mmCIF file of C-alpha atoms in Angstrom:
data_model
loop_
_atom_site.group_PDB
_atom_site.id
_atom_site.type_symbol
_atom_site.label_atom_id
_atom_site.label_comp_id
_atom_site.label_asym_id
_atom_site.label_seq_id
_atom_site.Cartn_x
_atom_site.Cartn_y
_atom_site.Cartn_z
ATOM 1 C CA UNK A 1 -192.109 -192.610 82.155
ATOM 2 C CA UNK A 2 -192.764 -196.033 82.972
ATOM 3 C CA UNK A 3 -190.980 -198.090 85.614
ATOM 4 C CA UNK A 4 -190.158 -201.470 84.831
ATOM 5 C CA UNK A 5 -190.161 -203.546 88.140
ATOM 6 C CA UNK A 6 -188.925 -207.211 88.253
ATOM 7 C CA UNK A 7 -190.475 -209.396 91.451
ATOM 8 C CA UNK A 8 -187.678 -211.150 93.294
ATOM 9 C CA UNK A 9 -189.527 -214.389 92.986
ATOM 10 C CA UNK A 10 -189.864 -214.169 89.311
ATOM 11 C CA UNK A 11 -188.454 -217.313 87.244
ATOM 12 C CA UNK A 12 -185.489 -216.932 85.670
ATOM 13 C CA UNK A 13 -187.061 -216.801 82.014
ATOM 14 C CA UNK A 14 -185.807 -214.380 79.391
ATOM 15 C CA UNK A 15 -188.937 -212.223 79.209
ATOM 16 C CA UNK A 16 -189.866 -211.420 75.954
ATOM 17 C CA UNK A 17 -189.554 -208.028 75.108
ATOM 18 C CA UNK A 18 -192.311 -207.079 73.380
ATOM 19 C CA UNK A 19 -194.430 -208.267 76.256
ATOM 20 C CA UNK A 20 -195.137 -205.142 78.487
ATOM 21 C CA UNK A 21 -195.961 -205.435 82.044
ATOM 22 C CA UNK A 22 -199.629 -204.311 81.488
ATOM 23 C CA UNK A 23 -200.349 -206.645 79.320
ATOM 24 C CA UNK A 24 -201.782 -210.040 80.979
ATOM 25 C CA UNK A 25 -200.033 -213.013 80.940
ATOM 26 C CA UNK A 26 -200.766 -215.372 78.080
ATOM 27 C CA UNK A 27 -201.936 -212.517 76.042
ATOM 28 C CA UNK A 28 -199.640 -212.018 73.122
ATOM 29 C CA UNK A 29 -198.710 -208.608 72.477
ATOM 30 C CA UNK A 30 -198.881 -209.286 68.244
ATOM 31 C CA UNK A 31 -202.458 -209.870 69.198
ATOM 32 C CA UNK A 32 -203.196 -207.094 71.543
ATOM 33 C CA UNK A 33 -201.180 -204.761 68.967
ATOM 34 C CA UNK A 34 -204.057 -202.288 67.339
ATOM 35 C CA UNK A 35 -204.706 -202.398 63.579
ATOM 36 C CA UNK A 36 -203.702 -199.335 61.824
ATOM 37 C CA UNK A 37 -200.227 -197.934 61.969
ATOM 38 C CA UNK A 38 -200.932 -194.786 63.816
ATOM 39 C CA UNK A 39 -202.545 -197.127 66.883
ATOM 40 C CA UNK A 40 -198.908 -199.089 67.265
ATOM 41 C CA UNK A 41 -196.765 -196.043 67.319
ATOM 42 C CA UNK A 42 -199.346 -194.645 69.700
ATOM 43 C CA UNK A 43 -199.178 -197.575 71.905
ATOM 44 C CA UNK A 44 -195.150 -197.982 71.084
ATOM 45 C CA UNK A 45 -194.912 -194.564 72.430
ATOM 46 C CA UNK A 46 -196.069 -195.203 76.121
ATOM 47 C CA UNK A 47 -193.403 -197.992 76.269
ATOM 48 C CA UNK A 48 -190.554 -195.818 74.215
ATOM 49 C CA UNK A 49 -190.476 -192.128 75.176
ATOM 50 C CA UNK A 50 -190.599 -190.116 72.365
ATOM 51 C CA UNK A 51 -187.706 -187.589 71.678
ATOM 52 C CA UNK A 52 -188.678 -184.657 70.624
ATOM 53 C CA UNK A 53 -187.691 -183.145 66.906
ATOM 54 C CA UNK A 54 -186.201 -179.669 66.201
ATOM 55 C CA UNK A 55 -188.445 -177.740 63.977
ATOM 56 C CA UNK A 56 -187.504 -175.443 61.397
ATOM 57 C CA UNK A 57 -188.937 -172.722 60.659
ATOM 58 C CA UNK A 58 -188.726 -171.808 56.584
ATOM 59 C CA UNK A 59 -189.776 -168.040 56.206
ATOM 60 C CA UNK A 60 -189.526 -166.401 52.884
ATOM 61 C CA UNK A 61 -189.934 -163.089 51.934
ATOM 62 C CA UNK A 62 -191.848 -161.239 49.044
ATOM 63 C CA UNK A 63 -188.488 -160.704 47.446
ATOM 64 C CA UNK A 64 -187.207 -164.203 47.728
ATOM 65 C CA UNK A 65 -189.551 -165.117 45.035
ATOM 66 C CA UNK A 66 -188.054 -164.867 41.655
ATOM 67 C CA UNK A 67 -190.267 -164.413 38.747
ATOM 68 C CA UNK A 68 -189.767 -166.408 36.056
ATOM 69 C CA UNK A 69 -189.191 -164.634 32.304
ATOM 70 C CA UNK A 70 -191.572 -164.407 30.149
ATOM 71 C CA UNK A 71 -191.507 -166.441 26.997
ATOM 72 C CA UNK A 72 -192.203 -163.529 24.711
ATOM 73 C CA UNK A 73 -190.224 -161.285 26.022
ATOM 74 C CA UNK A 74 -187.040 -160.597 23.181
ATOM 75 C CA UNK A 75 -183.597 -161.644 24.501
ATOM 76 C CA UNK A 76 -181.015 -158.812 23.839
ATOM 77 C CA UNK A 77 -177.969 -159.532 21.803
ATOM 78 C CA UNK A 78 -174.440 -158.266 23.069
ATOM 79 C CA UNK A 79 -172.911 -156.620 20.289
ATOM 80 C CA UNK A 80 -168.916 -156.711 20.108
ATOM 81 C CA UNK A 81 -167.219 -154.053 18.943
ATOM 82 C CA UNK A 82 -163.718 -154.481 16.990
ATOM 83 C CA UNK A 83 -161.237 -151.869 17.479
ATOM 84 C CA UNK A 84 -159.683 -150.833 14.715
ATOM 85 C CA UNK A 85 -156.137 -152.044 13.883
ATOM 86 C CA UNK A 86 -153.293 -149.726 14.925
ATOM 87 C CA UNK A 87 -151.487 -147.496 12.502
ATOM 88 C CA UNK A 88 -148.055 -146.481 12.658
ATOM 89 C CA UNK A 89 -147.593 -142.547 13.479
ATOM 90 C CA UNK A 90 -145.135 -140.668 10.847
ATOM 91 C CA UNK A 91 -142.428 -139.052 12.979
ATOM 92 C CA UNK A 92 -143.397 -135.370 13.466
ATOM 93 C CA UNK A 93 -140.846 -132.539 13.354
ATOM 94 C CA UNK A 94 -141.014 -132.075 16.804
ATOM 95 C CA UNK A 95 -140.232 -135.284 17.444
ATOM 96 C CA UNK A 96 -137.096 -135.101 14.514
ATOM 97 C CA UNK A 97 -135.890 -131.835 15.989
ATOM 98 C CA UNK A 98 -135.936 -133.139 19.788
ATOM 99 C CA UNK A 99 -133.618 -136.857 18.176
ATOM 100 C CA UNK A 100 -131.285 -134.348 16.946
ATOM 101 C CA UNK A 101 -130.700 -132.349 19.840
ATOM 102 C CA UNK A 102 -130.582 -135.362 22.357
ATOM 103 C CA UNK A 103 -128.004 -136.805 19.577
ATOM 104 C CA UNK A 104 -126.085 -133.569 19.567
ATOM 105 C CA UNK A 105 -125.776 -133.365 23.136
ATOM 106 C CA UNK A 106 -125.202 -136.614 23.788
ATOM 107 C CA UNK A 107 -121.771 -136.147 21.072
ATOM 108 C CA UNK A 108 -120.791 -133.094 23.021
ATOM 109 C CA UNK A 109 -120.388 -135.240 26.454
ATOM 110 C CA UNK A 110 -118.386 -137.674 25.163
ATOM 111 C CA UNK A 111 -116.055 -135.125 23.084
ATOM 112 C CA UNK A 112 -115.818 -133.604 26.622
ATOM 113 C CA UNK A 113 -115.346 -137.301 28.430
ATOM 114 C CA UNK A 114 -112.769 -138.066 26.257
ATOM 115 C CA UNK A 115 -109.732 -136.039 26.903
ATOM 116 C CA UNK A 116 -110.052 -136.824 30.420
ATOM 117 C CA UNK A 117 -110.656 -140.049 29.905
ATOM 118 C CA UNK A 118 -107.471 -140.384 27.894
ATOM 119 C CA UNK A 119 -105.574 -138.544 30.692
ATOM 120 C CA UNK A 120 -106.714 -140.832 33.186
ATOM 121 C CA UNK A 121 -105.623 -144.118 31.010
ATOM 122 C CA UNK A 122 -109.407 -144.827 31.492
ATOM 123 C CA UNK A 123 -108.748 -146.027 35.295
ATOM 124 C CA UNK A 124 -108.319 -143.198 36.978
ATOM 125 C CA UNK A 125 -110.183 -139.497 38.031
ATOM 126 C CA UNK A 126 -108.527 -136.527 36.949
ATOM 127 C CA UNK A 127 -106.424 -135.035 39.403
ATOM 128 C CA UNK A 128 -105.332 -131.489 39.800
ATOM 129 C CA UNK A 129 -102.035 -132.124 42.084
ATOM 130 C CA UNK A 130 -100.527 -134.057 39.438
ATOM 131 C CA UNK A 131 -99.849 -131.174 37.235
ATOM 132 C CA UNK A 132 -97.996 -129.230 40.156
ATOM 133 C CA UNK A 133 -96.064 -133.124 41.256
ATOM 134 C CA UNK A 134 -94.774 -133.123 37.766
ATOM 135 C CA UNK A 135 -93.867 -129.529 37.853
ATOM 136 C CA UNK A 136 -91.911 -129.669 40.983
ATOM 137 C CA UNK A 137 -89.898 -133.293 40.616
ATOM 138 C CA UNK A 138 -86.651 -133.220 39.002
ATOM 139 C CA UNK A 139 -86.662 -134.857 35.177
ATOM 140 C CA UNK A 140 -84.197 -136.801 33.539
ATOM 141 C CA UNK A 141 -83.367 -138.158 30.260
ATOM 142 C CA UNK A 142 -80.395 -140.589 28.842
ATOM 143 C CA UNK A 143 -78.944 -139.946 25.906
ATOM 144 C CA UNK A 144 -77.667 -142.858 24.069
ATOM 145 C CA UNK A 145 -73.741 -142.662 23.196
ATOM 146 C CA UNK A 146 -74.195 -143.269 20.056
ATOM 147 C CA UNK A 147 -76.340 -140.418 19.171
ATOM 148 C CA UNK A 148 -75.250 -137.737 17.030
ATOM 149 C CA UNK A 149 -75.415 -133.811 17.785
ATOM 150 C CA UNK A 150 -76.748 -132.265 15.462
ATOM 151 C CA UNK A 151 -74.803 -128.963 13.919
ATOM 152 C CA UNK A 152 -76.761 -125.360 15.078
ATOM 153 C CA UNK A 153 -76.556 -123.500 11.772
ATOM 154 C CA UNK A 154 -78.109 -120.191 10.174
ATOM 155 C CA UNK A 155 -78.603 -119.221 6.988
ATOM 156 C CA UNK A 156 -77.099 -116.637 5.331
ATOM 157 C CA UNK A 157 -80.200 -114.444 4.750
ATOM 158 C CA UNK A 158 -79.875 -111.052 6.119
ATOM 159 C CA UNK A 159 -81.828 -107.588 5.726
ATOM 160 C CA UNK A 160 -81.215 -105.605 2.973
ATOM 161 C CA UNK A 161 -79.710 -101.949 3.389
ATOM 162 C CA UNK A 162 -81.157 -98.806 2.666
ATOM 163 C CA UNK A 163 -78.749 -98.769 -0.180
ATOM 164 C CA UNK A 164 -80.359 -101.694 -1.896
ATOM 165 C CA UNK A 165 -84.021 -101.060 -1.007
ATOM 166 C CA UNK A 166 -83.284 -97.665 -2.531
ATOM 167 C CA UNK A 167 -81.785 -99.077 -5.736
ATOM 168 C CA UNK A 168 -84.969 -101.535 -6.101
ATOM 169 C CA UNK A 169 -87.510 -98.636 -5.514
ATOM 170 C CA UNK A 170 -85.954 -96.869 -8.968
ATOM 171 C CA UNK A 171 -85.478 -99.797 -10.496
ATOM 172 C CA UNK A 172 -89.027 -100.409 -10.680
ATOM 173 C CA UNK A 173 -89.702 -96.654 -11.111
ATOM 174 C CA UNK A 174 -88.027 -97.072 -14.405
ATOM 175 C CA UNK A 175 -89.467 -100.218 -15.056
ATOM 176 C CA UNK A 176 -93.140 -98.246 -14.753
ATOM 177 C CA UNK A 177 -91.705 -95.034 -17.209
ATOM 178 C CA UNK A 178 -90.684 -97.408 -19.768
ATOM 179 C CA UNK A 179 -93.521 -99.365 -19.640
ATOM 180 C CA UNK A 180 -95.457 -95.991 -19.752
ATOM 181 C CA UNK A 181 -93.481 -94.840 -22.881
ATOM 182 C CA UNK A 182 -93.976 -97.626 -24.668
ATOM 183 C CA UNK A 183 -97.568 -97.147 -24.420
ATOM 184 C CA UNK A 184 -97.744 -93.985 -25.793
ATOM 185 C CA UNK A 185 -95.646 -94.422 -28.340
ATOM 186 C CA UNK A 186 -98.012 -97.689 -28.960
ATOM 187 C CA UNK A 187 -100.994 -95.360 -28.875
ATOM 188 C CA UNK A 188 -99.398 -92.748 -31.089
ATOM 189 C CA UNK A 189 -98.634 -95.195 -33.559
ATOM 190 C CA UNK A 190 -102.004 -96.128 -33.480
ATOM 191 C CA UNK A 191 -103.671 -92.927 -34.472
ATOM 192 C CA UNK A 192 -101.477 -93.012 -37.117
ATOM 193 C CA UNK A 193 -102.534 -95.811 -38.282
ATOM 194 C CA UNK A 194 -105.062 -96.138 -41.490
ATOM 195 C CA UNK A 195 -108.552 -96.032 -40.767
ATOM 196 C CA UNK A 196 -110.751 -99.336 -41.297
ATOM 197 C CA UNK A 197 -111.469 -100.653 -44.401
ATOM 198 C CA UNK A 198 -108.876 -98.390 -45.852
ATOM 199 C CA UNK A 199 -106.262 -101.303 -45.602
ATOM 200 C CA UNK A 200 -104.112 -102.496 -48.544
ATOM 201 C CA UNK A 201 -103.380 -106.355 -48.213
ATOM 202 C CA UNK A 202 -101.295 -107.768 -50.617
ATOM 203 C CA UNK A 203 -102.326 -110.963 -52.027
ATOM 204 C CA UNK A 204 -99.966 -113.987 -51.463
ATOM 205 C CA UNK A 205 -97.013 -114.746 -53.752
ATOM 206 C CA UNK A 206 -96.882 -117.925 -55.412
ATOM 207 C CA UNK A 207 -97.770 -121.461 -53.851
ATOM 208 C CA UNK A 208 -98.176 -122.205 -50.323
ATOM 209 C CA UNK A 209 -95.138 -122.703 -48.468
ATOM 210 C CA UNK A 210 -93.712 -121.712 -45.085
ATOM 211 C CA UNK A 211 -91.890 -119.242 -46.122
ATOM 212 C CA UNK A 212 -94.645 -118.099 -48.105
ATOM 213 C CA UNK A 213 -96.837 -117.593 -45.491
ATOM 214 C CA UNK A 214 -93.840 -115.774 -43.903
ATOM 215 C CA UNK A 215 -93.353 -113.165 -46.323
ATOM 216 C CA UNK A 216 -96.838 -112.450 -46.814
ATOM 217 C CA UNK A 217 -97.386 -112.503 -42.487
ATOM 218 C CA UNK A 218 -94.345 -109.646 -42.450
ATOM 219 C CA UNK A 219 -96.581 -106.777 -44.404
ATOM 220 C CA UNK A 220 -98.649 -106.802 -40.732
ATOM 221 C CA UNK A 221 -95.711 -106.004 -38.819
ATOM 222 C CA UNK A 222 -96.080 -102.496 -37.427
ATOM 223 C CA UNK A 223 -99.090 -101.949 -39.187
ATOM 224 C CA UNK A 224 -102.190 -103.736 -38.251
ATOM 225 C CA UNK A 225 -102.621 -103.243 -33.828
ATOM 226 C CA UNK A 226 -103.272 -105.567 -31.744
ATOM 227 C CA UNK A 227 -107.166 -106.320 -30.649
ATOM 228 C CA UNK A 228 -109.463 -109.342 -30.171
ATOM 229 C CA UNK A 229 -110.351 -109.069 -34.208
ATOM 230 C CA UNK A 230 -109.399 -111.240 -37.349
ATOM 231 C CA UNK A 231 -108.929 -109.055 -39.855
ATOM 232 C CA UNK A 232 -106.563 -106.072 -41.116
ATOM 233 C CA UNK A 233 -109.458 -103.392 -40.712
ATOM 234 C CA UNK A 234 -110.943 -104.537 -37.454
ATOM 235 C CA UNK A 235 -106.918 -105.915 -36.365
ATOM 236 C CA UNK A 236 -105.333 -109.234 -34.982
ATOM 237 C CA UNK A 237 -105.487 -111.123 -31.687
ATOM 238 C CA UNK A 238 -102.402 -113.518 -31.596
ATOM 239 C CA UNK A 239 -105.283 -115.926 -33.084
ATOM 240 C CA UNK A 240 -106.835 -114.022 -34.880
ATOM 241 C CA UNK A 241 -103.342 -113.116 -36.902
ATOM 242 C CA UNK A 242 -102.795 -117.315 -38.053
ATOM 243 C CA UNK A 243 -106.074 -117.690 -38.520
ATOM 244 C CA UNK A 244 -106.359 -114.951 -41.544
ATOM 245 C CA UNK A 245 -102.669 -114.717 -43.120
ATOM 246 C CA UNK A 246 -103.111 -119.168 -42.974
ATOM 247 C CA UNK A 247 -106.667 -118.448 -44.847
ATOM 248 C CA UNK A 248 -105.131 -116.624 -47.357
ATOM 249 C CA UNK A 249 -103.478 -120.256 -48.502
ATOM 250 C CA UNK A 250 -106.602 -122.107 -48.344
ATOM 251 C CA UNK A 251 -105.994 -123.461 -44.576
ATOM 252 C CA UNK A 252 -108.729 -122.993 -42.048
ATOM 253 C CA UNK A 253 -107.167 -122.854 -38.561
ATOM 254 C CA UNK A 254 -110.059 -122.096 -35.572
ATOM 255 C CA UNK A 255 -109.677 -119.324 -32.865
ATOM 256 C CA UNK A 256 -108.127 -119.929 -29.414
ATOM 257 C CA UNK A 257 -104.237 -121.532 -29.016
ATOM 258 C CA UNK A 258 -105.004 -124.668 -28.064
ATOM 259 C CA UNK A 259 -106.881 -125.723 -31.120
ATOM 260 C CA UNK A 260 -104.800 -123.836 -33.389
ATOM 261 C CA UNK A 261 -101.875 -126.174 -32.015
ATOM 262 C CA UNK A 262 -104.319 -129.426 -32.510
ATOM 263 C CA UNK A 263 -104.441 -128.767 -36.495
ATOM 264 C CA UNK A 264 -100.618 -129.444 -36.292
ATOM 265 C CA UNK A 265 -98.229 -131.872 -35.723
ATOM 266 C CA UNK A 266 -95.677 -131.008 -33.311
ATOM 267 C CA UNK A 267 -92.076 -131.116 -34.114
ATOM 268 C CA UNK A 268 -88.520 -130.840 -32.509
ATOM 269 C CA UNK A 269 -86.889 -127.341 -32.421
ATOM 270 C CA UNK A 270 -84.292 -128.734 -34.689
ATOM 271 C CA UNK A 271 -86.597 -129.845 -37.417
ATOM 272 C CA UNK A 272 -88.735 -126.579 -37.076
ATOM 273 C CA UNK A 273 -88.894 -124.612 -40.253
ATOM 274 C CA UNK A 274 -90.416 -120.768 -41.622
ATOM 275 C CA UNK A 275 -94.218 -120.805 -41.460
ATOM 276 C CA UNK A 276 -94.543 -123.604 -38.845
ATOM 277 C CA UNK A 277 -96.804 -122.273 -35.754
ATOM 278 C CA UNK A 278 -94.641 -121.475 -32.218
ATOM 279 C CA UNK A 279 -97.281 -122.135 -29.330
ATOM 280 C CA UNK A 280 -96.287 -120.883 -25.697
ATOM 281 C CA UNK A 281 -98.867 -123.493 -24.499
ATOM 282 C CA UNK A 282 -102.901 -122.019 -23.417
ATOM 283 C CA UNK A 283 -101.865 -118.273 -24.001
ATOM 284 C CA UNK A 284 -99.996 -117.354 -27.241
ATOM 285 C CA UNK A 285 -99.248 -118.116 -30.695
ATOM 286 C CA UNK A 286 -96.793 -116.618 -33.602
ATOM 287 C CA UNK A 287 -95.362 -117.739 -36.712
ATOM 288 C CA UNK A 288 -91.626 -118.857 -36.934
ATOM 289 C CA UNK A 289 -89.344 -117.023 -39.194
ATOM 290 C CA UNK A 290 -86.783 -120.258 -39.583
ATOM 291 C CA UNK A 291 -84.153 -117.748 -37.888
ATOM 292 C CA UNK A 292 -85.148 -117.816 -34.629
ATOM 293 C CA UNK A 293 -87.607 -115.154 -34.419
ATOM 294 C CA UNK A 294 -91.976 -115.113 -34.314
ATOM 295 C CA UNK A 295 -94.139 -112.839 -36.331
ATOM 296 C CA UNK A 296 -97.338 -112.696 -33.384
ATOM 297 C CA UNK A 297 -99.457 -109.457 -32.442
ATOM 298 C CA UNK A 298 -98.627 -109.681 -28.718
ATOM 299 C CA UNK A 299 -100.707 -107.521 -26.488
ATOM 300 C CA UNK A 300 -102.814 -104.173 -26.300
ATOM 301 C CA UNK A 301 -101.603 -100.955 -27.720
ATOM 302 C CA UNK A 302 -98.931 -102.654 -29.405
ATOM 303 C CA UNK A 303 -98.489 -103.688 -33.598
ATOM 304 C CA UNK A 304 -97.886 -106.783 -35.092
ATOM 305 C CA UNK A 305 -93.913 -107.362 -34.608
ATOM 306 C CA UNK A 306 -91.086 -108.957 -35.814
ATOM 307 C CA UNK A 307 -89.228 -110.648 -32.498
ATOM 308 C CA UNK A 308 -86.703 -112.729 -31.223
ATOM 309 C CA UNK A 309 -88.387 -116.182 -29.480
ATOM 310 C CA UNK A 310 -88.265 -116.147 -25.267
ATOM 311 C CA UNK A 311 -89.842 -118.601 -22.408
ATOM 312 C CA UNK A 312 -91.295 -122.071 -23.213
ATOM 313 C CA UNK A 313 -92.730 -123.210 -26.434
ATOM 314 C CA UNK A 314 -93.116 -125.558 -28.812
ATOM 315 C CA UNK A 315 -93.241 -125.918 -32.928
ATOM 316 C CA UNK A 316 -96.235 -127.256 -34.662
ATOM 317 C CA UNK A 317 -96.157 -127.886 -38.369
ATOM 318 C CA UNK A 318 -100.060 -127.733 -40.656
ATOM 319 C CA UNK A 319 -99.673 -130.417 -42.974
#
């Protein structure tokens, strides 16, 4: 490094600075300055020391170097794949059968919830000790004064004796021997009878009129038996009895009471006259005699008869 030194007996002059102290006086340092550029910052640099620079040192490796694509090499396309929309699952029977049960079971806890809910008034747990509190404190009820007592009375049912159960049990033992008697005589009566297709019918007499059909209905009675038929030969139903002696006058009349009883009009017992129909309504059907008495073939193993009326019934008239 160069010292710059200043004589004591040096004139007070500003100094110019870019005259050195090697340079002679009078010698201007523009002048003295080399040509090129190199040659000033050589000579600049014995006046100015030169601070060094930090170097850097750039290494690279073989790997650092990137090679560039080719041009010709193909550039691959990403493809995108779509899923495919969602589709809704039908419920299985598994997954029926498991709704049911949870919805079964979920019904059975609150049946079960419920009485004790309804014990607690819905505020409180169920307690045990209340049932023995309420069995042990004293209960009490008024009675309003103007309530009425009611009157403690019994009937006056009361067993029957052996007397009277004794008197029903042959009662209806002789009830069951008549009944039985009548049936065989029914039966006997029966054999008796004349075999089919041997029947004599006589024809009707006269015109058609109720008593007409009367007196030609009474040659049945004890004659023809009863049975589900239509005719003499095969015999009569209670139907089947109307239907042929009223065909015998020109009137058709179908099988079965109830629409025997819709040919008719219906008329009061006081207006009712021989040959109108009697109907005991959905089971049986006669003819009336105009003296209170039906010409019908009532059940099995019995003959057409000649009887006074009984029960509920009603006239119709065929007009």
């Amino acid at each position: 490094m160069t010292e710059l030194r200043e004589p004591l007996d040096a004139p007070n002059d500003q100094q110019n600075p870019n005259t050195s102290i090697d340079t002679p006086a009078g010698v201007s340092h523009t002048a003295a300055a080399p040509g090129s550029r190199r040659e000033r910052r050589e000579s600049e640099s014995d006046i100015v020391p030169s601070v060094p620079r930090p170097t850097t040192v750039v290494t690279r490796s073989a790997t650092s170097v990137i090679a560039a694509p080719r041009a010709s090499a193909p550039v691959a396309k990403a493809t995108v794949k779509t899923a495919p929309p969602r589709r809704l699952k039908m419920p299985t029977r598994r997954n029926v059968a498991g709704g049911v049960v949870m919805t079964f079971a979920l019904g059975l806890i609150a049946t079960m919830a419920l009485p004790a809910y309804a014990f607690g008034n819905g505020t409180a747990g169920f307690d045990a000790n209340n049932s023995a509190d309420l069995a042990g404190a004293a209960q009490s009820i008024t009675v309003d004064d103007n309530a009425a007592a009611l009157a403690v009375s019994r009937d006056a049912y009361t067993a029957p004796t052996s007397e009277e159960l004794q008197a029903a049990r042959d009662a209806a033992a002789a009830a069951v021997a008549a009944t039985e008697a009548s049936t065989a005589a029914a039966s006997a009566a029966s054999a008796e009878a004349p075999a089919a297709g041997t029947f004599a019918v006589n024809p009707p007499s006269g015109a058609y009129s109720g008593q007409a059909v009367v007196d030609y209905a009474e040659q049945f009675v004890g004659v023809v038996p009863y049975s589900a038929g239509a005719t003499p030969e095969a015999g009569f139903g209670c139907d089947g009895l109307t239907q042929y002696v009223f065909g015998q006058f020109g009137i058709y009349l179908p099988r079965i009471v109830g629409n025997q009883a819709a040919m008719g009009i219906r008329v009061s017992p006081e207006d009712a006259q021989p040959g109108d129909l009697v109907v005991w309504p959905m089971y049986h059907i006669g003819i009336y005699d105009g003296a209170g008495g039906v010409i019908d073939s009532p059940d099995w193993g019995r003959m057409v008869e000649h009887r006074a009326l009984w029960g509920s019934y009603y006239f119709v008239r065929i007009v």
